[in-house]
mmCIF file of C-alpha atoms in Angstrom:
data_model
loop_
_atom_site.group_PDB
_atom_site.id
_atom_site.type_symbol
_atom_site.label_atom_id
_atom_site.label_comp_id
_atom_site.label_asym_id
_atom_site.label_seq_id
_atom_site.Cartn_x
_atom_site.Cartn_y
_atom_site.Cartn_z
ATOM 1 C CA MET A 1 33.190 -37.532 -20.938
ATOM 2 C CA SER A 2 33.070 -35.570 -17.656
ATOM 3 C CA LYS A 3 29.703 -34.728 -16.181
ATOM 4 C CA ASN A 4 27.987 -34.760 -12.825
ATOM 5 C CA LYS A 5 26.691 -38.046 -11.486
ATOM 6 C CA THR A 6 22.897 -38.178 -11.666
ATOM 7 C CA ASN A 7 21.515 -38.423 -8.151
ATOM 8 C CA ILE A 8 18.435 -40.637 -7.708
ATOM 9 C CA ASN A 9 16.549 -40.735 -4.392
ATOM 10 C CA LYS A 10 15.837 -44.460 -4.499
ATOM 11 C CA TRP A 11 13.697 -44.438 -1.363
ATOM 12 C CA LEU A 12 11.173 -42.292 -3.290
ATOM 13 C CA LEU A 13 10.886 -44.695 -6.218
ATOM 14 C CA PRO A 14 7.442 -46.041 -5.160
ATOM 15 C CA LEU A 15 6.086 -42.497 -5.412
ATOM 16 C CA SER A 16 7.752 -42.148 -8.822
ATOM 17 C CA TRP A 17 5.928 -45.278 -10.020
ATOM 18 C CA LEU A 18 2.619 -43.800 -8.872
ATOM 19 C CA TYR A 19 3.427 -40.491 -10.550
ATOM 20 C CA GLY A 20 4.414 -42.374 -13.717
ATOM 21 C CA PHE A 21 1.045 -44.130 -13.817
ATOM 22 C CA VAL A 22 -0.758 -40.774 -13.676
ATOM 23 C CA VAL A 23 1.450 -39.410 -16.471
ATOM 24 C CA PHE A 24 0.783 -42.534 -18.570
ATOM 25 C CA ILE A 25 -3.003 -42.186 -18.196
ATOM 26 C CA ARG A 26 -2.869 -38.495 -19.104
ATOM 27 C CA LYS A 27 -0.814 -39.265 -22.208
ATOM 28 C CA LYS A 28 -3.291 -41.921 -23.302
ATOM 29 C CA LEU A 29 -6.212 -39.531 -22.847
ATOM 30 C CA PHE A 30 -4.574 -37.198 -25.339
ATOM 31 C CA ASP A 31 -3.594 -40.062 -27.660
ATOM 32 C CA TRP A 32 -7.198 -41.291 -27.667
ATOM 33 C CA ASN A 33 -8.452 -37.731 -28.285
ATOM 34 C CA ILE A 34 -10.486 -37.742 -25.074
ATOM 35 C CA LEU A 35 -8.509 -34.710 -23.968
ATOM 36 C CA LYS A 36 -8.489 -32.340 -26.938
ATOM 37 C CA GLN A 37 -5.548 -30.573 -28.511
ATOM 38 C CA VAL A 38 -5.895 -27.347 -30.495
ATOM 39 C CA GLN A 39 -3.662 -26.388 -33.407
ATOM 40 C CA TYR A 40 -3.501 -22.832 -34.726
ATOM 41 C CA ASP A 41 -3.064 -21.216 -38.125
ATOM 42 C CA VAL A 42 0.335 -19.686 -37.312
ATOM 43 C CA PRO A 43 3.638 -21.432 -36.568
ATOM 44 C CA VAL A 44 3.727 -22.277 -32.860
ATOM 45 C CA ILE A 45 7.223 -23.383 -31.854
ATOM 46 C CA CYS A 46 7.495 -25.000 -28.434
ATOM 47 C CA VAL A 47 10.795 -24.929 -26.522
ATOM 48 C CA GLY A 48 10.673 -27.155 -23.467
ATOM 49 C CA ASN A 49 12.051 -30.112 -21.584
ATOM 50 C CA ILE A 50 10.953 -33.173 -19.679
ATOM 51 C CA THR A 51 13.242 -32.341 -16.762
ATOM 52 C CA VAL A 52 12.595 -29.971 -13.872
ATOM 53 C CA GLY A 53 14.705 -26.883 -14.536
ATOM 54 C CA GLY A 54 18.245 -26.293 -15.660
ATOM 55 C CA THR A 55 18.191 -26.988 -19.416
ATOM 56 C CA GLY A 56 18.621 -23.435 -20.714
ATOM 57 C CA LYS A 57 15.205 -22.695 -22.195
ATOM 58 C CA THR A 58 15.514 -18.907 -22.117
ATOM 59 C CA PRO A 59 18.814 -18.676 -24.081
ATOM 60 C CA HIS A 60 17.360 -21.028 -26.719
ATOM 61 C CA ILE A 61 14.193 -18.912 -26.927
ATOM 62 C CA GLU A 62 16.412 -15.858 -27.400
ATOM 63 C CA TYR A 63 18.328 -17.649 -30.152
ATOM 64 C CA LEU A 64 15.053 -18.220 -32.002
ATOM 65 C CA VAL A 65 14.027 -14.598 -31.468
ATOM 66 C CA ARG A 66 17.282 -13.392 -33.058
ATOM 67 C CA LEU A 67 16.810 -15.786 -35.955
ATOM 68 C CA LEU A 68 13.244 -14.761 -36.781
ATOM 69 C CA LYS A 69 12.544 -11.239 -35.542
ATOM 70 C CA THR A 70 13.928 -9.338 -38.538
ATOM 71 C CA LYS A 71 11.464 -10.986 -40.931
ATOM 72 C CA TYR A 72 8.460 -11.902 -38.798
ATOM 73 C CA ARG A 73 6.326 -10.476 -36.015
ATOM 74 C CA VAL A 74 7.458 -12.733 -33.198
ATOM 75 C CA ALA A 75 5.633 -13.328 -29.937
ATOM 76 C CA VAL A 76 6.978 -15.155 -26.897
ATOM 77 C CA LEU A 77 4.285 -16.657 -24.665
ATOM 78 C CA SER A 78 5.208 -17.906 -21.199
ATOM 79 C CA ARG A 79 3.199 -18.851 -18.151
ATOM 80 C CA GLY A 80 5.216 -16.279 -16.154
ATOM 81 C CA TYR A 81 6.474 -18.576 -13.427
ATOM 82 C CA ARG A 82 6.194 -17.082 -9.914
ATOM 83 C CA ARG A 83 4.680 -13.807 -11.101
ATOM 84 C CA LYS A 84 2.282 -11.923 -8.822
ATOM 85 C CA THR A 85 -0.539 -11.684 -11.378
ATOM 86 C CA LYS A 86 -3.063 -14.031 -12.988
ATOM 87 C CA GLY A 87 -4.429 -14.389 -16.492
ATOM 88 C CA PHE A 88 -3.160 -12.757 -19.669
ATOM 89 C CA VAL A 89 -0.626 -9.933 -19.305
ATOM 90 C CA LEU A 90 0.973 -8.222 -22.294
ATOM 91 C CA ALA A 91 4.443 -6.920 -21.440
ATOM 92 C CA THR A 92 5.545 -3.364 -22.170
ATOM 93 C CA PRO A 93 9.045 -1.887 -21.710
ATOM 94 C CA ASN A 94 7.836 -0.527 -18.347
ATOM 95 C CA THR A 95 6.177 -3.695 -17.018
ATOM 96 C CA ASP A 96 7.524 -4.763 -13.629
ATOM 97 C CA PHE A 97 9.014 -8.252 -13.442
ATOM 98 C CA LYS A 98 6.588 -9.130 -10.649
ATOM 99 C CA LYS A 99 3.718 -8.862 -13.128
ATOM 100 C CA ILE A 100 5.224 -11.145 -15.784
ATOM 101 C CA GLY A 101 8.049 -13.145 -14.176
ATOM 102 C CA ASP A 102 11.811 -12.776 -14.422
ATOM 103 C CA GLU A 103 12.433 -14.573 -17.724
ATOM 104 C CA PRO A 104 9.713 -12.775 -19.762
ATOM 105 C CA PHE A 105 10.981 -9.513 -18.214
ATOM 106 C CA GLN A 106 14.489 -10.353 -19.374
ATOM 107 C CA ILE A 107 13.331 -11.202 -22.913
ATOM 108 C CA LYS A 108 11.187 -8.051 -23.248
ATOM 109 C CA ASN A 109 14.052 -5.834 -22.145
ATOM 110 C CA LYS A 110 16.474 -7.490 -24.556
ATOM 111 C CA PHE A 111 14.024 -7.439 -27.452
ATOM 112 C CA PRO A 112 11.634 -4.510 -26.869
ATOM 113 C CA ASP A 113 10.234 -4.699 -30.416
ATOM 114 C CA ILE A 114 8.808 -8.211 -30.105
ATOM 115 C CA ILE A 115 5.590 -9.243 -28.384
ATOM 116 C CA VAL A 116 6.024 -10.810 -24.945
ATOM 117 C CA ALA A 117 3.016 -12.061 -23.014
ATOM 118 C CA VAL A 118 2.233 -14.389 -20.129
ATOM 119 C CA ASP A 119 -0.776 -16.568 -19.469
ATOM 120 C CA GLU A 120 -1.022 -19.769 -17.432
ATOM 121 C CA ASN A 121 -3.696 -20.899 -19.907
ATOM 122 C CA ARG A 122 -1.722 -21.335 -23.122
ATOM 123 C CA ARG A 123 -4.817 -21.670 -25.301
ATOM 124 C CA HIS A 124 -6.254 -18.429 -23.977
ATOM 125 C CA GLY A 125 -2.877 -16.737 -24.353
ATOM 126 C CA ILE A 126 -2.494 -17.758 -28.000
ATOM 127 C CA GLU A 127 -6.073 -16.832 -28.850
ATOM 128 C CA THR A 128 -5.655 -13.419 -27.213
ATOM 129 C CA LEU A 129 -2.461 -12.803 -29.190
ATOM 130 C CA LEU A 130 -4.138 -13.830 -32.444
ATOM 131 C CA ALA A 131 -7.039 -11.462 -31.742
ATOM 132 C CA MET A 132 -4.670 -8.471 -31.662
ATOM 133 C CA ASP A 133 -4.802 -6.007 -34.541
ATOM 134 C CA ASP A 134 -1.085 -6.536 -35.166
ATOM 135 C CA ARG A 135 -1.180 -10.265 -34.533
ATOM 136 C CA PRO A 136 2.049 -12.260 -34.411
ATOM 137 C CA GLU A 137 3.210 -14.353 -37.359
ATOM 138 C CA VAL A 138 5.251 -16.742 -35.182
ATOM 139 C CA ILE A 139 4.592 -17.711 -31.560
ATOM 140 C CA LEU A 140 7.357 -19.145 -29.384
ATOM 141 C CA LEU A 141 5.969 -21.156 -26.481
ATOM 142 C CA ASP A 142 8.279 -21.137 -23.485
ATOM 143 C CA ASP A 143 8.320 -24.319 -21.361
ATOM 144 C CA ALA A 144 5.181 -25.874 -22.841
ATOM 145 C CA TYR A 145 6.266 -29.408 -23.743
ATOM 146 C CA GLN A 146 3.878 -30.849 -21.139
ATOM 147 C CA HIS A 147 1.050 -28.454 -22.003
ATOM 148 C CA ARG A 148 -0.614 -30.737 -24.512
ATOM 149 C CA TYR A 149 -3.869 -28.827 -24.824
ATOM 150 C CA VAL A 150 -1.968 -26.835 -27.454
ATOM 151 C CA LYS A 151 -0.555 -28.811 -30.364
ATOM 152 C CA PRO A 152 2.605 -26.982 -31.444
ATOM 153 C CA SER A 153 3.540 -26.990 -35.091
ATOM 154 C CA PHE A 154 7.192 -27.637 -34.127
ATOM 155 C CA SER A 155 8.785 -28.795 -30.852
ATOM 156 C CA VAL A 156 12.327 -28.356 -29.564
ATOM 157 C CA LEU A 157 13.207 -30.543 -26.575
ATOM 158 C CA LEU A 158 16.190 -29.593 -24.413
ATOM 159 C CA VAL A 159 18.254 -32.105 -22.420
ATOM 160 C CA ASN A 160 20.954 -31.025 -19.966
ATOM 161 C CA TYR A 161 24.316 -32.644 -20.789
ATOM 162 C CA ASN A 162 25.072 -32.867 -17.062
ATOM 163 C CA ARG A 163 21.841 -34.748 -16.303
ATOM 164 C CA PRO A 164 20.900 -36.809 -19.362
ATOM 165 C CA ILE A 165 17.358 -38.136 -19.370
ATOM 166 C CA TYR A 166 18.450 -41.735 -19.939
ATOM 167 C CA GLU A 167 20.203 -41.704 -16.526
ATOM 168 C CA ASP A 168 17.290 -40.036 -14.744
ATOM 169 C CA THR A 169 13.960 -41.199 -13.382
ATOM 170 C CA LEU A 170 10.550 -39.695 -12.715
ATOM 171 C CA LEU A 171 9.697 -37.265 -9.955
ATOM 172 C CA PRO A 172 10.084 -37.279 -7.001
ATOM 173 C CA ALA A 173 12.964 -39.793 -6.994
ATOM 174 C CA GLY A 174 14.505 -38.093 -10.005
ATOM 175 C CA ARG A 175 13.814 -34.929 -11.961
ATOM 176 C CA LEU A 176 11.873 -36.188 -14.979
ATOM 177 C CA ARG A 177 8.407 -34.737 -15.526
ATOM 178 C CA GLU A 178 7.571 -37.627 -17.851
ATOM 179 C CA PRO A 179 9.352 -40.772 -19.091
ATOM 180 C CA ALA A 180 12.397 -40.332 -21.314
ATOM 181 C CA HIS A 181 10.728 -42.081 -24.264
ATOM 182 C CA ASN A 182 8.205 -39.224 -24.392
ATOM 183 C CA LEU A 183 10.812 -37.299 -26.324
ATOM 184 C CA ASP A 184 8.995 -38.798 -29.326
ATOM 185 C CA ARG A 185 6.876 -35.616 -29.652
ATOM 186 C CA ALA A 186 9.914 -33.449 -30.429
ATOM 187 C CA ASN A 187 11.101 -32.513 -33.905
ATOM 188 C CA VAL A 188 14.552 -31.560 -32.608
ATOM 189 C CA VAL A 189 16.347 -32.701 -29.456
ATOM 190 C CA ILE A 190 19.227 -30.509 -28.243
ATOM 191 C CA ILE A 191 21.801 -31.599 -25.685
ATOM 192 C CA THR A 192 22.475 -28.310 -23.872
ATOM 193 C CA LYS A 193 25.269 -26.964 -21.655
ATOM 194 C CA CYS A 194 27.865 -29.166 -23.323
ATOM 195 C CA PRO A 195 31.577 -28.536 -22.728
ATOM 196 C CA GLN A 196 32.952 -26.534 -25.623
ATOM 197 C CA ASP A 197 35.653 -29.164 -26.124
ATOM 198 C CA LEU A 198 33.261 -32.141 -26.150
ATOM 199 C CA LYS A 199 34.879 -34.915 -28.172
ATOM 200 C CA PRO A 200 33.192 -36.583 -31.155
ATOM 201 C CA ILE A 201 33.365 -39.978 -29.425
ATOM 202 C CA ASP A 202 31.397 -38.555 -26.469
ATOM 203 C CA MET A 203 28.805 -37.149 -28.860
ATOM 204 C CA ARG A 204 28.420 -40.562 -30.450
ATOM 205 C CA ILE A 205 27.976 -42.209 -27.020
ATOM 206 C CA MET A 206 25.235 -39.740 -26.059
ATOM 207 C CA THR A 207 23.598 -40.097 -29.468
ATOM 208 C CA HIS A 208 23.437 -43.858 -28.960
ATOM 209 C CA ASP A 209 22.207 -43.628 -25.371
ATOM 210 C CA ILE A 210 19.494 -41.020 -25.917
ATOM 211 C CA ASN A 211 18.079 -43.118 -28.767
ATOM 212 C CA THR A 212 16.160 -40.527 -30.771
ATOM 213 C CA TYR A 213 13.773 -41.562 -33.536
ATOM 214 C CA PRO A 214 14.683 -41.471 -37.244
ATOM 215 C CA TYR A 215 12.475 -38.446 -37.880
ATOM 216 C CA GLN A 216 14.267 -36.408 -35.190
ATOM 217 C CA SER A 217 17.499 -34.431 -35.279
ATOM 218 C CA LEU A 218 19.865 -34.591 -32.292
ATOM 219 C CA LEU A 219 22.051 -31.497 -31.891
ATOM 220 C CA PHE A 220 24.566 -30.228 -29.321
ATOM 221 C CA SER A 221 24.715 -26.696 -27.913
ATOM 222 C CA THR A 222 26.913 -24.930 -25.396
ATOM 223 C CA THR A 223 26.726 -21.816 -23.253
ATOM 224 C CA GLU A 224 28.662 -18.675 -24.140
ATOM 225 C CA TYR A 225 29.124 -15.843 -21.679
ATOM 226 C CA GLY A 226 29.097 -12.186 -22.649
ATOM 227 C CA ASP A 227 30.671 -9.180 -20.992
ATOM 228 C CA LEU A 228 29.824 -8.194 -17.435
ATOM 229 C CA ILE A 229 27.173 -5.466 -17.349
ATOM 230 C CA ALA A 230 27.019 -3.030 -14.442
ATOM 231 C CA MET A 231 23.593 -2.995 -12.809
ATOM 232 C CA PHE A 232 23.194 0.436 -11.263
ATOM 233 C CA ASP A 233 25.198 3.053 -13.161
ATOM 234 C CA ARG A 234 22.261 3.782 -15.554
ATOM 235 C CA GLN A 235 18.491 3.812 -15.285
ATOM 236 C CA ASN A 236 18.000 1.020 -17.824
ATOM 237 C CA LEU A 237 19.338 -2.301 -16.569
ATOM 238 C CA PHE A 238 20.063 -3.521 -20.072
ATOM 239 C CA GLU A 239 21.955 -0.419 -21.249
ATOM 240 C CA SER A 240 24.853 -0.186 -18.818
ATOM 241 C CA VAL A 241 28.632 -0.130 -18.798
ATOM 242 C CA GLU A 242 30.157 -3.395 -20.000
ATOM 243 C CA ARG A 243 33.404 -4.991 -18.850
ATOM 244 C CA PRO A 244 35.095 -8.124 -20.226
ATOM 245 C CA LEU A 245 35.317 -11.109 -17.911
ATOM 246 C CA GLU A 246 39.068 -10.473 -17.839
ATOM 247 C CA TYR A 247 38.159 -7.580 -15.525
ATOM 248 C CA ILE A 248 37.721 -10.027 -12.619
ATOM 249 C CA ARG A 249 41.135 -11.634 -13.127
ATOM 250 C CA ASN A 250 42.531 -12.470 -9.651
ATOM 251 C CA LYS A 251 39.845 -10.402 -7.942
ATOM 252 C CA LYS A 252 37.449 -11.498 -5.202
ATOM 253 C CA VAL A 253 34.039 -12.472 -6.553
ATOM 254 C CA LEU A 254 30.750 -12.919 -4.719
ATOM 255 C CA LEU A 255 28.558 -14.976 -7.045
ATOM 256 C CA VAL A 256 24.808 -14.733 -6.375
ATOM 257 C CA ALA A 257 22.889 -17.384 -8.325
ATOM 258 C CA GLY A 258 19.206 -18.263 -8.124
ATOM 259 C CA ILE A 259 19.266 -20.822 -10.922
ATOM 260 C CA ALA A 260 18.712 -24.567 -11.048
ATOM 261 C CA SER A 261 22.273 -25.534 -12.061
ATOM 262 C CA PRO A 262 24.994 -23.011 -11.101
ATOM 263 C CA ASP A 263 27.957 -25.396 -11.550
ATOM 264 C CA GLN A 264 28.805 -24.328 -15.095
ATOM 265 C CA LEU A 265 28.670 -20.662 -14.110
ATOM 266 C CA VAL A 266 31.035 -21.293 -11.186
ATOM 267 C CA GLU A 267 33.451 -23.087 -13.517
ATOM 268 C CA GLU A 268 33.415 -20.123 -15.901
ATOM 269 C CA ILE A 269 34.158 -17.604 -13.141
ATOM 270 C CA LYS A 270 36.982 -19.804 -11.822
ATOM 271 C CA LYS A 271 38.757 -19.529 -15.165
ATOM 272 C CA TYR A 272 39.619 -15.984 -14.063
ATOM 273 C CA THR A 273 39.868 -16.181 -10.280
ATOM 274 C CA GLU A 274 39.916 -18.876 -7.616
ATOM 275 C CA ASN A 275 38.652 -16.454 -4.988
ATOM 276 C CA VAL A 276 34.950 -17.133 -5.548
ATOM 277 C CA GLN A 277 32.228 -17.446 -2.944
ATOM 278 C CA LEU A 278 28.860 -18.759 -4.120
ATOM 279 C CA MET A 279 25.560 -17.730 -2.556
ATOM 280 C CA ASN A 280 23.169 -20.236 -4.076
ATOM 281 C CA PHE A 281 19.405 -19.675 -3.985
ATOM 282 C CA PRO A 282 16.543 -21.751 -5.443
ATOM 283 C CA ASP A 283 15.586 -21.269 -9.079
ATOM 284 C CA HIS A 284 13.410 -18.151 -9.656
ATOM 285 C CA HIS A 285 14.043 -17.102 -6.069
ATOM 286 C CA ASP A 286 12.183 -13.990 -4.917
ATOM 287 C CA PHE A 287 14.788 -12.122 -2.871
ATOM 288 C CA SER A 288 13.539 -11.002 0.524
ATOM 289 C CA ASP A 289 14.900 -8.198 2.694
ATOM 290 C CA LYS A 290 16.636 -10.900 4.753
ATOM 291 C CA ASP A 291 18.304 -12.316 1.609
ATOM 292 C CA ILE A 292 19.575 -8.866 0.648
ATOM 293 C CA GLN A 293 20.878 -8.374 4.178
ATOM 294 C CA ASP A 294 22.716 -11.713 3.945
ATOM 295 C CA ILE A 295 24.258 -10.694 0.609
ATOM 296 C CA GLU A 296 25.297 -7.370 2.127
ATOM 297 C CA GLU A 297 26.939 -9.100 5.105
ATOM 298 C CA ARG A 298 28.820 -11.574 2.897
ATOM 299 C CA PHE A 299 29.973 -8.699 0.691
ATOM 300 C CA LYS A 300 31.300 -6.799 3.722
ATOM 301 C CA GLU A 301 33.102 -9.912 4.987
ATOM 302 C CA MET A 302 34.867 -10.312 1.641
ATOM 303 C CA GLY A 303 35.900 -6.651 1.488
ATOM 304 C CA ASN A 304 34.820 -3.598 -0.457
ATOM 305 C CA ASP A 305 37.048 -4.445 -3.443
ATOM 306 C CA THR A 306 34.824 -7.492 -4.112
ATOM 307 C CA ILE A 307 33.023 -7.860 -7.453
ATOM 308 C CA THR A 308 29.433 -9.112 -7.074
ATOM 309 C CA ILE A 309 28.152 -11.106 -10.058
ATOM 310 C CA LEU A 310 24.554 -12.168 -10.669
ATOM 311 C CA THR A 311 22.785 -14.073 -13.400
ATOM 312 C CA GLU A 312 20.451 -12.184 -15.739
ATOM 313 C CA LYS A 313 17.386 -13.714 -14.060
ATOM 314 C CA ASP A 314 18.573 -12.667 -10.614
ATOM 315 C CA ALA A 315 19.411 -9.172 -11.843
ATOM 316 C CA ALA A 316 15.835 -8.832 -13.080
ATOM 317 C CA ARG A 317 14.572 -9.427 -9.540
ATOM 318 C CA LEU A 318 16.927 -6.896 -7.951
ATOM 319 C CA THR A 319 16.588 -3.934 -10.299
ATOM 320 C CA ASP A 320 15.266 -1.455 -7.744
ATOM 321 C CA GLY A 321 18.315 -1.728 -5.458
ATOM 322 C CA ASN A 322 16.210 -1.318 -2.337
ATOM 323 C CA LYS A 323 17.857 -2.118 1.000
ATOM 324 C CA MET A 324 21.335 -2.171 -0.612
ATOM 325 C CA SER A 325 24.295 0.009 0.302
ATOM 326 C CA GLU A 326 25.801 2.194 -2.393
ATOM 327 C CA ARG A 327 29.034 0.191 -2.156
ATOM 328 C CA LEU A 328 27.253 -3.078 -2.831
ATOM 329 C CA LYS A 329 25.345 -1.579 -5.764
ATOM 330 C CA ALA A 330 28.563 -0.179 -7.222
ATOM 331 C CA SER A 331 30.070 -3.680 -7.132
ATOM 332 C CA MET A 332 27.166 -5.458 -8.856
ATOM 333 C CA TYR A 333 27.295 -6.840 -12.391
ATOM 334 C CA TYR A 334 25.213 -9.392 -14.201
ATOM 335 C CA LEU A 335 26.555 -11.900 -16.708
ATOM 336 C CA PRO A 336 24.489 -12.434 -19.873
ATOM 337 C CA VAL A 337 24.538 -15.795 -21.612
ATOM 338 C CA LYS A 338 23.637 -17.049 -25.048
ATOM 339 C CA ILE A 339 23.856 -20.410 -26.732
ATOM 340 C CA SER A 340 25.864 -21.584 -29.699
ATOM 341 C CA PHE A 341 26.001 -24.951 -31.398
ATOM 342 C CA LEU A 342 29.114 -27.083 -31.095
ATOM 343 C CA SER A 343 29.401 -27.469 -34.859
ATOM 344 C CA LYS A 344 28.541 -25.368 -37.879
ATOM 345 C CA GLU A 345 26.662 -28.378 -39.239
ATOM 346 C CA ASP A 346 24.371 -28.462 -36.184
ATOM 347 C CA GLU A 347 23.812 -24.703 -36.374
ATOM 348 C CA ARG A 348 22.962 -24.776 -40.055
ATOM 349 C CA LEU A 349 20.657 -27.777 -39.667
ATOM 350 C CA PHE A 350 18.757 -26.123 -36.804
ATOM 351 C CA MET A 351 18.394 -22.850 -38.689
ATOM 352 C CA LYS A 352 17.301 -24.710 -41.793
ATOM 353 C CA LYS A 353 14.620 -26.671 -39.948
ATOM 354 C CA ILE A 354 13.220 -23.617 -38.156
ATOM 355 C CA VAL A 355 13.319 -21.288 -41.150
ATOM 356 C CA ARG A 356 11.868 -23.887 -43.486
ATOM 357 C CA HIS A 357 9.088 -24.674 -41.019
ATOM 358 C CA VAL A 358 8.133 -21.020 -40.622
ATOM 359 C CA TYR A 359 8.322 -20.491 -44.374
ATOM 360 C CA LYS A 360 6.014 -23.405 -45.069
ATOM 361 C CA SER A 361 3.587 -22.218 -42.392
ATOM 362 C CA THR A 362 3.301 -18.632 -43.647
ATOM 363 C CA ARG A 363 2.723 -16.917 -46.946
ATOM 364 C CA ASP A 364 5.984 -14.961 -46.766
ATOM 365 C CA GLY A 365 8.943 -16.915 -48.172
ATOM 366 C CA GLU A 366 11.429 -14.056 -48.038
ATOM 367 C CA ILE A 367 13.542 -15.313 -45.128
ATOM 368 C CA TYR A 368 13.629 -18.814 -46.592
ATOM 369 C CA GLN A 369 14.919 -17.525 -49.923
ATOM 370 C CA GLU A 370 17.453 -15.125 -48.451
ATOM 371 C CA GLU A 371 19.029 -17.798 -46.269
ATOM 372 C CA GLY A 372 19.502 -20.020 -49.287
ATOM 373 C CA PHE A 373 17.420 -22.908 -47.975
#
């Protein structure tokens, strides 16, 4: 099993113990019903993690959207991380990413027919959605595993294969938001970003080490990359010319990545060319004029035949093309990703659990019957 070594800042462990005590007290306040949870009369499916960043929440949310949107009115509710607005904002096809955040912007543009909203107060967000005339039948909560004021009807917990929670420790020494045993609130635990050739023996080792509870399912997913999509040859970012990744074979690539864990993306690009230069920015980075100037300078250094590749999230933050030369814009593509499960058994089990849960929580059993569950 080949994965990155988990780095722990041991000199910060005393602060992690203090942080852990605060987390423990908060958990007990909810367990003792001193802090109140609210449950709603529609299926509320939470997709989250107990690690800071890098587990692939958005592609898993999109997987659920594809699974459910043909039969149900689906809403995605996010807090809209690093947006420039406050309170409840309902996305439209013309909403700027600065008003809702890059990931909700990405989801709305991919799935314009679903409801996408942001609200830092999840209770208020859900209640506002349910007060709509055309209220949603299923709500997908993005990154809400720690937001315990809402009691989801179903929880999916994501764990990065390259940084398993059983090797990690609490913030700030590690990257855990809460102790690993707090995975007990999840219905399904998914090990994400797995190598596509992960061996069964490695799966069994991780299954043993993560130590899920009997009522939970442990599944394994991987990242699949789509075709490169040109950013600036059409008005709509998500309706542009597509090129297979083979297009970059032996070409020079400038990879611009503002994501928590770019290593897997770099490995994918290097399957086609070794001539890759990475410009790595923090997760959800808001690109400044200076950043764009730096990208422009690196692009010029590499030569005008360079292909510039961005992640979907980064593309969402650079849609206007301001301060960029026409040559740089002509070189720019973004690389969409989606998830798939490592086995058909895992895929079918996940679909069965989600579809059955939604069926039992609504009056419409059509999707349940059609899928043969």
